[in-house]
PDB file of C-alpha atoms in Angstrom:
ATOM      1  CA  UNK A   1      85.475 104.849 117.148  1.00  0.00           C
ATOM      2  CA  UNK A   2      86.926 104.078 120.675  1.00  0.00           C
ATOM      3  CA  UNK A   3      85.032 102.038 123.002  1.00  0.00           C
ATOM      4  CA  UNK A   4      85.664 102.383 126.853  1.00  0.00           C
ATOM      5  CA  UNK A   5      86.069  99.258 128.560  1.00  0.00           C
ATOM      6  CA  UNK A   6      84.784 100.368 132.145  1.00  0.00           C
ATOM      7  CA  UNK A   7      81.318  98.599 133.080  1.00  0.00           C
ATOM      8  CA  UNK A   8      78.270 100.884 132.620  1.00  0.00           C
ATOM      9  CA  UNK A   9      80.218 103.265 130.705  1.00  0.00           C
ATOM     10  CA  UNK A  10      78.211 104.084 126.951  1.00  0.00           C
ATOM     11  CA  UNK A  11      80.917 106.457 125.277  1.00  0.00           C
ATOM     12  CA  UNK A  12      81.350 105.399 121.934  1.00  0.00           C
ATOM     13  CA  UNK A  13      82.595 108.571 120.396  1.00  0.00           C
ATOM     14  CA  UNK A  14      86.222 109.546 121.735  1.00  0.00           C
ATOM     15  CA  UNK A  15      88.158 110.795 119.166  1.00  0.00           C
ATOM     16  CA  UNK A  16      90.577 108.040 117.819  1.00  0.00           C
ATOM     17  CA  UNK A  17      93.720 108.647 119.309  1.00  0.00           C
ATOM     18  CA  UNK A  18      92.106 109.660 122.536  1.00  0.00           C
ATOM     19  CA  UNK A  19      93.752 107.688 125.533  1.00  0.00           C
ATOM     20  CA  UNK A  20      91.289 108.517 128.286  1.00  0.00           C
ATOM     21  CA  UNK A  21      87.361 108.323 128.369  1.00  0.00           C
ATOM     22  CA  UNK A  22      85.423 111.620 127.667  1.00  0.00           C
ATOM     23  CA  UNK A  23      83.137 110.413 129.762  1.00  0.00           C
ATOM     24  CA  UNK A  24      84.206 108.297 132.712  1.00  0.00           C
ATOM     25  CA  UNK A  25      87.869 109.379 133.281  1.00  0.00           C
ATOM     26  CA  UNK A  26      89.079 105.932 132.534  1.00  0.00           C
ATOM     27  CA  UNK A  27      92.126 104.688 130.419  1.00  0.00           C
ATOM     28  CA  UNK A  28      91.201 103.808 126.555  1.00  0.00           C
ATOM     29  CA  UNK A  29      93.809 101.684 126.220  1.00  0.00           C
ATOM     30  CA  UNK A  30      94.222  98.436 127.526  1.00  0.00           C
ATOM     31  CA  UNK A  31      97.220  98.144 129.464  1.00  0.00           C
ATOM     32  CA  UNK A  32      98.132 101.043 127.483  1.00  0.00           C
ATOM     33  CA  UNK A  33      98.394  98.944 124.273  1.00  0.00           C
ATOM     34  CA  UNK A  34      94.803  97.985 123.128  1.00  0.00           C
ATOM     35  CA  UNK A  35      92.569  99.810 121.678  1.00  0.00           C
ATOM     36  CA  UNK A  36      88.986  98.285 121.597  1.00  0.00           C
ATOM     37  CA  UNK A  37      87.010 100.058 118.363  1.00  0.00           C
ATOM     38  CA  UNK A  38      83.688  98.071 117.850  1.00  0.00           C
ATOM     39  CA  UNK A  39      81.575  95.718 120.190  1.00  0.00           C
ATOM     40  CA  UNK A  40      81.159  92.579 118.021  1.00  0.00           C
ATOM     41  CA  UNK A  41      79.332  90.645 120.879  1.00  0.00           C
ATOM     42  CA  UNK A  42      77.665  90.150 124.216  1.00  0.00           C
ATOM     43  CA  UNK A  43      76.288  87.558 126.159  1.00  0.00           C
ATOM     44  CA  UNK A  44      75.961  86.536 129.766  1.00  0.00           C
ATOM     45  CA  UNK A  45      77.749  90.075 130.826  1.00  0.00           C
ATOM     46  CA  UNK A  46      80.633  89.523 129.050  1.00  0.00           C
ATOM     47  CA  UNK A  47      81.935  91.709 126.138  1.00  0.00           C
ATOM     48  CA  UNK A  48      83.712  90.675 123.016  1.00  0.00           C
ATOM     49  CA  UNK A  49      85.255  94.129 120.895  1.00  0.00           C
ATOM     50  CA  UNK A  50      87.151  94.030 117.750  1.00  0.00           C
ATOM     51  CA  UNK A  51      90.428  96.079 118.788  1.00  0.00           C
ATOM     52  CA  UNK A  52      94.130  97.172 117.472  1.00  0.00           C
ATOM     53  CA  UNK A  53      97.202  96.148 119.376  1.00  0.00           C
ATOM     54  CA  UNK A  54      98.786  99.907 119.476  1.00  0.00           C
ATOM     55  CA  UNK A  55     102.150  98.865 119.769  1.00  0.00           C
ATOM     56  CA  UNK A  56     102.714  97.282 116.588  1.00  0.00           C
ATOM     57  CA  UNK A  57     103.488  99.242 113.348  1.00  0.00           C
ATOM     58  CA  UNK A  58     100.647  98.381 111.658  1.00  0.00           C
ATOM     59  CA  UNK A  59      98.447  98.590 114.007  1.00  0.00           C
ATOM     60  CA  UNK A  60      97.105  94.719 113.306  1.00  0.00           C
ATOM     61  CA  UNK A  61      93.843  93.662 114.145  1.00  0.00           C
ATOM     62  CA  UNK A  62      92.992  91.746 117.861  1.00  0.00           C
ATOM     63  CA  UNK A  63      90.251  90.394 119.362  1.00  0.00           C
ATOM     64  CA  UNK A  64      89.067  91.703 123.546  1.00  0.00           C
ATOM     65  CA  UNK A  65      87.289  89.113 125.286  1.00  0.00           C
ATOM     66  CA  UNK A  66      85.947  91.019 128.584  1.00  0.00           C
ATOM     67  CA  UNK A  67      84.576  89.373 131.875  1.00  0.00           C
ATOM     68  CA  UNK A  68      83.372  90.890 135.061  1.00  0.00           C
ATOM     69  CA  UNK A  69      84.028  89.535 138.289  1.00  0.00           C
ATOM     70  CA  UNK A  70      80.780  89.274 140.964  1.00  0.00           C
ATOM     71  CA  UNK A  71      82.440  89.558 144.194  1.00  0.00           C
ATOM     72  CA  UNK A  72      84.800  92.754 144.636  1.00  0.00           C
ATOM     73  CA  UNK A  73      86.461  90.433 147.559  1.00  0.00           C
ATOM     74  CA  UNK A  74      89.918  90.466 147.456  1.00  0.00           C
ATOM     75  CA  UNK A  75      90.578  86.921 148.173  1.00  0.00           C
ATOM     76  CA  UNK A  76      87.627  86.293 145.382  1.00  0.00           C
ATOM     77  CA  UNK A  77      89.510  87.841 142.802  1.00  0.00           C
ATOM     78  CA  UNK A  78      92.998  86.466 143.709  1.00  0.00           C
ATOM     79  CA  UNK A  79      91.278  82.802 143.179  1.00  0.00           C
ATOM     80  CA  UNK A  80      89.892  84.114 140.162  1.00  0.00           C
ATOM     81  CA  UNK A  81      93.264  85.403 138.450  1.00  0.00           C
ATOM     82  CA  UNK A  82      94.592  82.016 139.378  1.00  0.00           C
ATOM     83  CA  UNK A  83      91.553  80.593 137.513  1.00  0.00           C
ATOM     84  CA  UNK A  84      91.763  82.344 134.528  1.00  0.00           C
ATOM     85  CA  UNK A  85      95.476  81.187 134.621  1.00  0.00           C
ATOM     86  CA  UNK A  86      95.003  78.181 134.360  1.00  0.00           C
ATOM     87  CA  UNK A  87      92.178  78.281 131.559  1.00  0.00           C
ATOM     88  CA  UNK A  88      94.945  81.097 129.618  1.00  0.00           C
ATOM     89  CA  UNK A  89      97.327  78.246 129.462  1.00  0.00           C
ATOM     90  CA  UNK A  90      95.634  75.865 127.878  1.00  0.00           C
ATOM     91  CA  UNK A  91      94.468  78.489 125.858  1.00  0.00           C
ATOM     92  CA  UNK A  92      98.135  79.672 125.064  1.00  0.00           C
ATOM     93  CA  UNK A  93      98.929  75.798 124.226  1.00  0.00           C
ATOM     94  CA  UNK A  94      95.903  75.289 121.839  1.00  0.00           C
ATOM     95  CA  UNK A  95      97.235  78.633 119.615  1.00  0.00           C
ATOM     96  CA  UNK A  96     100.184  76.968 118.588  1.00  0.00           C
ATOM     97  CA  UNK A  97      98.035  75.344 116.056  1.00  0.00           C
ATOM     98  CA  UNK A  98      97.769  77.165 113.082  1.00  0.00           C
ATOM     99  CA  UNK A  99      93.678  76.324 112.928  1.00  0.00           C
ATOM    100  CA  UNK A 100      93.140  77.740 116.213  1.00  0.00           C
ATOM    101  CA  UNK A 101      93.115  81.569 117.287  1.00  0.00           C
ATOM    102  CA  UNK A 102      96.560  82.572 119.072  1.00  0.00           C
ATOM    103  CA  UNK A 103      96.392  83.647 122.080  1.00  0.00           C
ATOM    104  CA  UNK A 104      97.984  87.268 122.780  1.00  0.00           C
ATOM    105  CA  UNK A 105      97.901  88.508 126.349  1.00  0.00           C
ATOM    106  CA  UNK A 106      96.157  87.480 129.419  1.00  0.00           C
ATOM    107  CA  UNK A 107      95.153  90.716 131.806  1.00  0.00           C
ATOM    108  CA  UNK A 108      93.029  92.169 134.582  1.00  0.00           C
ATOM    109  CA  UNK A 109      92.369  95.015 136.406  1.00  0.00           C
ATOM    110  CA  UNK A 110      90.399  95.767 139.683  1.00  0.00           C
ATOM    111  CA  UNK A 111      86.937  94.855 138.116  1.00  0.00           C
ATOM    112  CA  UNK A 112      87.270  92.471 135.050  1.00  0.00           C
ATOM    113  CA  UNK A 113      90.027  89.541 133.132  1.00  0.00           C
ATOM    114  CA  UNK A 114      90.646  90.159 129.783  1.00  0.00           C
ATOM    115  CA  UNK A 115      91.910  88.140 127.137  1.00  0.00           C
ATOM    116  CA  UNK A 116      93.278  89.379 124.233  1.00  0.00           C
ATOM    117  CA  UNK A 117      93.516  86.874 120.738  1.00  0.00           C
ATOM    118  CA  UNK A 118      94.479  87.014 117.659  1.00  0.00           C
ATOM    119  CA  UNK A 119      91.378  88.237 115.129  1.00  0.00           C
ATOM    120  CA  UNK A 120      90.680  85.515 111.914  1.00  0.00           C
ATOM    121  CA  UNK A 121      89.694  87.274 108.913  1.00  0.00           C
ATOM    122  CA  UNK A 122      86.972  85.583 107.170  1.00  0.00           C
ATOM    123  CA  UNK A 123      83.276  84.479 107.366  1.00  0.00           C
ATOM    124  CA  UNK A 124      81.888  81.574 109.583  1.00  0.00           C
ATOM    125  CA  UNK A 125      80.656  78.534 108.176  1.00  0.00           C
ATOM    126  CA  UNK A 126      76.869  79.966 108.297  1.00  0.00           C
ATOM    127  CA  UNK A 127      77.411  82.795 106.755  1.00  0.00           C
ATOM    128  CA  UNK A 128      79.271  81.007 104.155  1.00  0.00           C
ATOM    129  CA  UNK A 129      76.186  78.484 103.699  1.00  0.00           C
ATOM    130  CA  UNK A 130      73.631  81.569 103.417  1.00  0.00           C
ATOM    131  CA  UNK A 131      76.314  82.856 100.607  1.00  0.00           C
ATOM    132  CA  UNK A 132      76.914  80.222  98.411  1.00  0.00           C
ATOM    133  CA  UNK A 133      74.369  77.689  99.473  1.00  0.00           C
ATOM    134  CA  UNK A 134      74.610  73.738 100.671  1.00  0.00           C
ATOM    135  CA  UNK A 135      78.122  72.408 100.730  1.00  0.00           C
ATOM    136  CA  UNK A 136      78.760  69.627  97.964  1.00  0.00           C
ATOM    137  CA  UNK A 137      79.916  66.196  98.843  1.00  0.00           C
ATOM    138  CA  UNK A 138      83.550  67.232  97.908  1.00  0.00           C
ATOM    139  CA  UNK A 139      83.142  70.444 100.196  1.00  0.00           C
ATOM    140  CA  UNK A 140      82.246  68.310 103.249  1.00  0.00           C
ATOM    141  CA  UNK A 141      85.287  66.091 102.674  1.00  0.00           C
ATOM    142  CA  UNK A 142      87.362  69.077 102.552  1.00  0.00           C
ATOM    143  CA  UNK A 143      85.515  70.609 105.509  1.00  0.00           C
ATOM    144  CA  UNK A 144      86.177  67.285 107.148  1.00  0.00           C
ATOM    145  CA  UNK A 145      89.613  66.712 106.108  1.00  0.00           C
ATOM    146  CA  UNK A 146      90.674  70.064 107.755  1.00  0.00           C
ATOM    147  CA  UNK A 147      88.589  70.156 111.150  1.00  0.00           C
ATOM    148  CA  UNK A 148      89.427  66.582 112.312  1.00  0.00           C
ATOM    149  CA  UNK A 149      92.932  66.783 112.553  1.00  0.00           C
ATOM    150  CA  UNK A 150      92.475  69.965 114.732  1.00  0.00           C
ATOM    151  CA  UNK A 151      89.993  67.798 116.932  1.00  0.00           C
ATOM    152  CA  UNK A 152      92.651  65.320 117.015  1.00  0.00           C
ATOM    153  CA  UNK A 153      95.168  68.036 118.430  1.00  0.00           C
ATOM    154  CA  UNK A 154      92.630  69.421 120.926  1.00  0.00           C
ATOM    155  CA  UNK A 155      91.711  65.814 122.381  1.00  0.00           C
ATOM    156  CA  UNK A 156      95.706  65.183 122.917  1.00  0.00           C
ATOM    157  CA  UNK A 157      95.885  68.162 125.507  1.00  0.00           C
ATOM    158  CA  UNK A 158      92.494  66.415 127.118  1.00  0.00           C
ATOM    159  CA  UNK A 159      90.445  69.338 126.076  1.00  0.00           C
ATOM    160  CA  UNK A 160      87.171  69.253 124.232  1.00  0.00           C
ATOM    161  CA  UNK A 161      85.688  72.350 122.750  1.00  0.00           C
ATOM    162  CA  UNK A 162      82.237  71.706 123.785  1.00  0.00           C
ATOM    163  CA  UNK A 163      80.548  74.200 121.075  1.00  0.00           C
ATOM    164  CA  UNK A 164      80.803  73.143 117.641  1.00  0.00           C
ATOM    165  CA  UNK A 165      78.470  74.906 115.125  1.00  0.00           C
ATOM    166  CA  UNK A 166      78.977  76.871 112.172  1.00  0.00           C
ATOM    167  CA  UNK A 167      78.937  80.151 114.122  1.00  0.00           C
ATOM    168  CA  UNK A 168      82.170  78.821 115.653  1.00  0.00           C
ATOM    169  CA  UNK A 169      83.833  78.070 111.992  1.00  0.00           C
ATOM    170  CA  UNK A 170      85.951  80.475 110.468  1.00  0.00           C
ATOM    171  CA  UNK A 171      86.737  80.162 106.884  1.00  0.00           C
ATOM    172  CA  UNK A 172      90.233  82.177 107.097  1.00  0.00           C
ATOM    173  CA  UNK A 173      90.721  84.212 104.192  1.00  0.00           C
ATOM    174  CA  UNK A 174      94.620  83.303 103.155  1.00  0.00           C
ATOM    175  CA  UNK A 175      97.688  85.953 102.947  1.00  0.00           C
ATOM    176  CA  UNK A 176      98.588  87.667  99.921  1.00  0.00           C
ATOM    177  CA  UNK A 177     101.485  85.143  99.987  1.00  0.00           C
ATOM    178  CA  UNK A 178      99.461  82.513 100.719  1.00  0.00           C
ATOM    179  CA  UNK A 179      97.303  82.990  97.421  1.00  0.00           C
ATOM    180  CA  UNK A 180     100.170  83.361  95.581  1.00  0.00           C
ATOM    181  CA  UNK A 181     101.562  80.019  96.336  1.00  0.00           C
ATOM    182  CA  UNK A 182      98.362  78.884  95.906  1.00  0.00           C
ATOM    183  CA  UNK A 183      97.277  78.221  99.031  1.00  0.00           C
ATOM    184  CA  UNK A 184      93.340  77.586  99.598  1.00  0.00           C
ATOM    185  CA  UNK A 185      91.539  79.417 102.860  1.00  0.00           C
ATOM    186  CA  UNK A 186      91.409  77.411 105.793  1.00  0.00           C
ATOM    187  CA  UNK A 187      89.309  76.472 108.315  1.00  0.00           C
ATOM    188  CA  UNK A 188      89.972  77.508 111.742  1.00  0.00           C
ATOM    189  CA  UNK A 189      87.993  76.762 115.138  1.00  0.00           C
ATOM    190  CA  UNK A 190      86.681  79.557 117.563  1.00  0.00           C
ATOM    191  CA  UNK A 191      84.963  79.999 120.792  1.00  0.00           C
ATOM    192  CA  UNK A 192      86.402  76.710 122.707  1.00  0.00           C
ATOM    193  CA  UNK A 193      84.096  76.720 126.365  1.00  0.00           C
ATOM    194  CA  UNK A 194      87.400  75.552 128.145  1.00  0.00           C
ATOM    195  CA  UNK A 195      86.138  77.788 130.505  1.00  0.00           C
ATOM    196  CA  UNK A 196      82.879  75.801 131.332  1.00  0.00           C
ATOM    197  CA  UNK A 197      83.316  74.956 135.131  1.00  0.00           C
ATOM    198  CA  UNK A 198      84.156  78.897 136.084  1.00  0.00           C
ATOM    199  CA  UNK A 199      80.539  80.040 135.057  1.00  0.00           C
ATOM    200  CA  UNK A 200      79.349  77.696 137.969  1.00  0.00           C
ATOM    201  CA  UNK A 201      81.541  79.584 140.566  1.00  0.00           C
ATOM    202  CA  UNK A 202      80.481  82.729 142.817  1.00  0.00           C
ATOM    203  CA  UNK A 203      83.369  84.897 141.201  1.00  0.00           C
ATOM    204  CA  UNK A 204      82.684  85.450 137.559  1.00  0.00           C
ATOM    205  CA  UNK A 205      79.115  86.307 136.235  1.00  0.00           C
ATOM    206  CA  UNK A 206      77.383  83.343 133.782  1.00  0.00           C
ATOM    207  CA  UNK A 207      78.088  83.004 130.149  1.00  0.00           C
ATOM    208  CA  UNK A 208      82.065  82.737 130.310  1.00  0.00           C
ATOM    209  CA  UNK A 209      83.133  81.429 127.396  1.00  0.00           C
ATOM    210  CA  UNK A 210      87.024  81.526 125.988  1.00  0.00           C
ATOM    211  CA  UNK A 211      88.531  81.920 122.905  1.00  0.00           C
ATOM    212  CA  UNK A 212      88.203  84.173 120.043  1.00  0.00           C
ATOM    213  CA  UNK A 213      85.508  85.866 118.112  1.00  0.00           C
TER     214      UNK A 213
END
């Protein structure tokens, strides 16, 4: 399934290694390298889609985070690239921890921003709660013992994340390696709102909020 990235545009059903919309003329591909294949959310007109990075081999896994701009003003959107510059940056800092989604590419076009993150495989803590039930005592200090030190890393760089819930909890499942060596899955934390003070501005519609899935 391809999904076509252009506002207001419903195809859902180009054929898979289709590069242009069947419907609205537009480019599949963004910046002719990812491929968005499923809508995963949606909120506050932006657009998160579950895509492949084209490029690569093996065609890995990536996460499209999609936001529209209001004004179609030039100078509007030149302040609002800068913006999102600013906000990728401390997003491209905060993925060189290993519990936080990396950050892949930073894009726009005439109409919308894009970023582009890595996708975590796994569940998030409430779905693992409505699985297996309430954590023990032992599970919480183990919950604990791996989210704090990430905290500790995202206070250093004078960011908070704003939006911690389970939803925002990813129990990573590990590598083949990873299990081999016997190496546990890890928690890792999504959806930072480092973004907060743009959704307050006259260039990008409300509900902006950065980082991955």
């Amino acid at each position: 399934m391809n999904y076509c990235l252009k506002e207001n545009c419903k195809n859902i059903n180009s054929p898979p290694e289709a590069r242009i919309c069947l419907t609205c003329g537009s480019m599949l591909l963004l910046k002719d390298r990812y491929r968005a294949i499923k809508m995963i959310g949606q909120g506050g007109l932006s657009k998160t889609y579950l895509a492949v990075d084209q490029d690569k081999p093996s065609k890995p896994p990536c996460i499209i985070k999609q936001f529209y701009f209001i004004s179609q003003n030039e100078v509007d959107i030149k302040r609002a690239i800068a913006l999102f510059e600013a906000e990728a940056e401390k997003l491209d800092i905060l993925g060189e921890h290993p519990q936080i989604a990396e950050l892949l590419a930073n894009l726009h076009d005439d109409y919308c921003q894009y970023l582009v993150q890595e996708f975590i495989p796994g569940k998030n803590l409430s779905q693992v709660l409505e699985t297996e039930g309430i954590f023990s005592e032992y599970q919480i200090r183990e919950l604990l013992n791996s989210l704090l030190p990430v905290l500790e890393f995202i206070h250093s760089h004078n960011i908070i994340h704003q939006d911690i819930k389970p939803e925002n909890i990813i129990r990573r499942l590990p590598s083949n390696s990873a299990y081999k060596a016997g190496i546990k899955s890890q928690f890792v934390l999504v959806d930072f709102d480092v973004a907060k003070q743009l959704t307050g501005t006259p260039i990008f519609k409300p509900g902006t909020i950065l980082c991955t899935p």
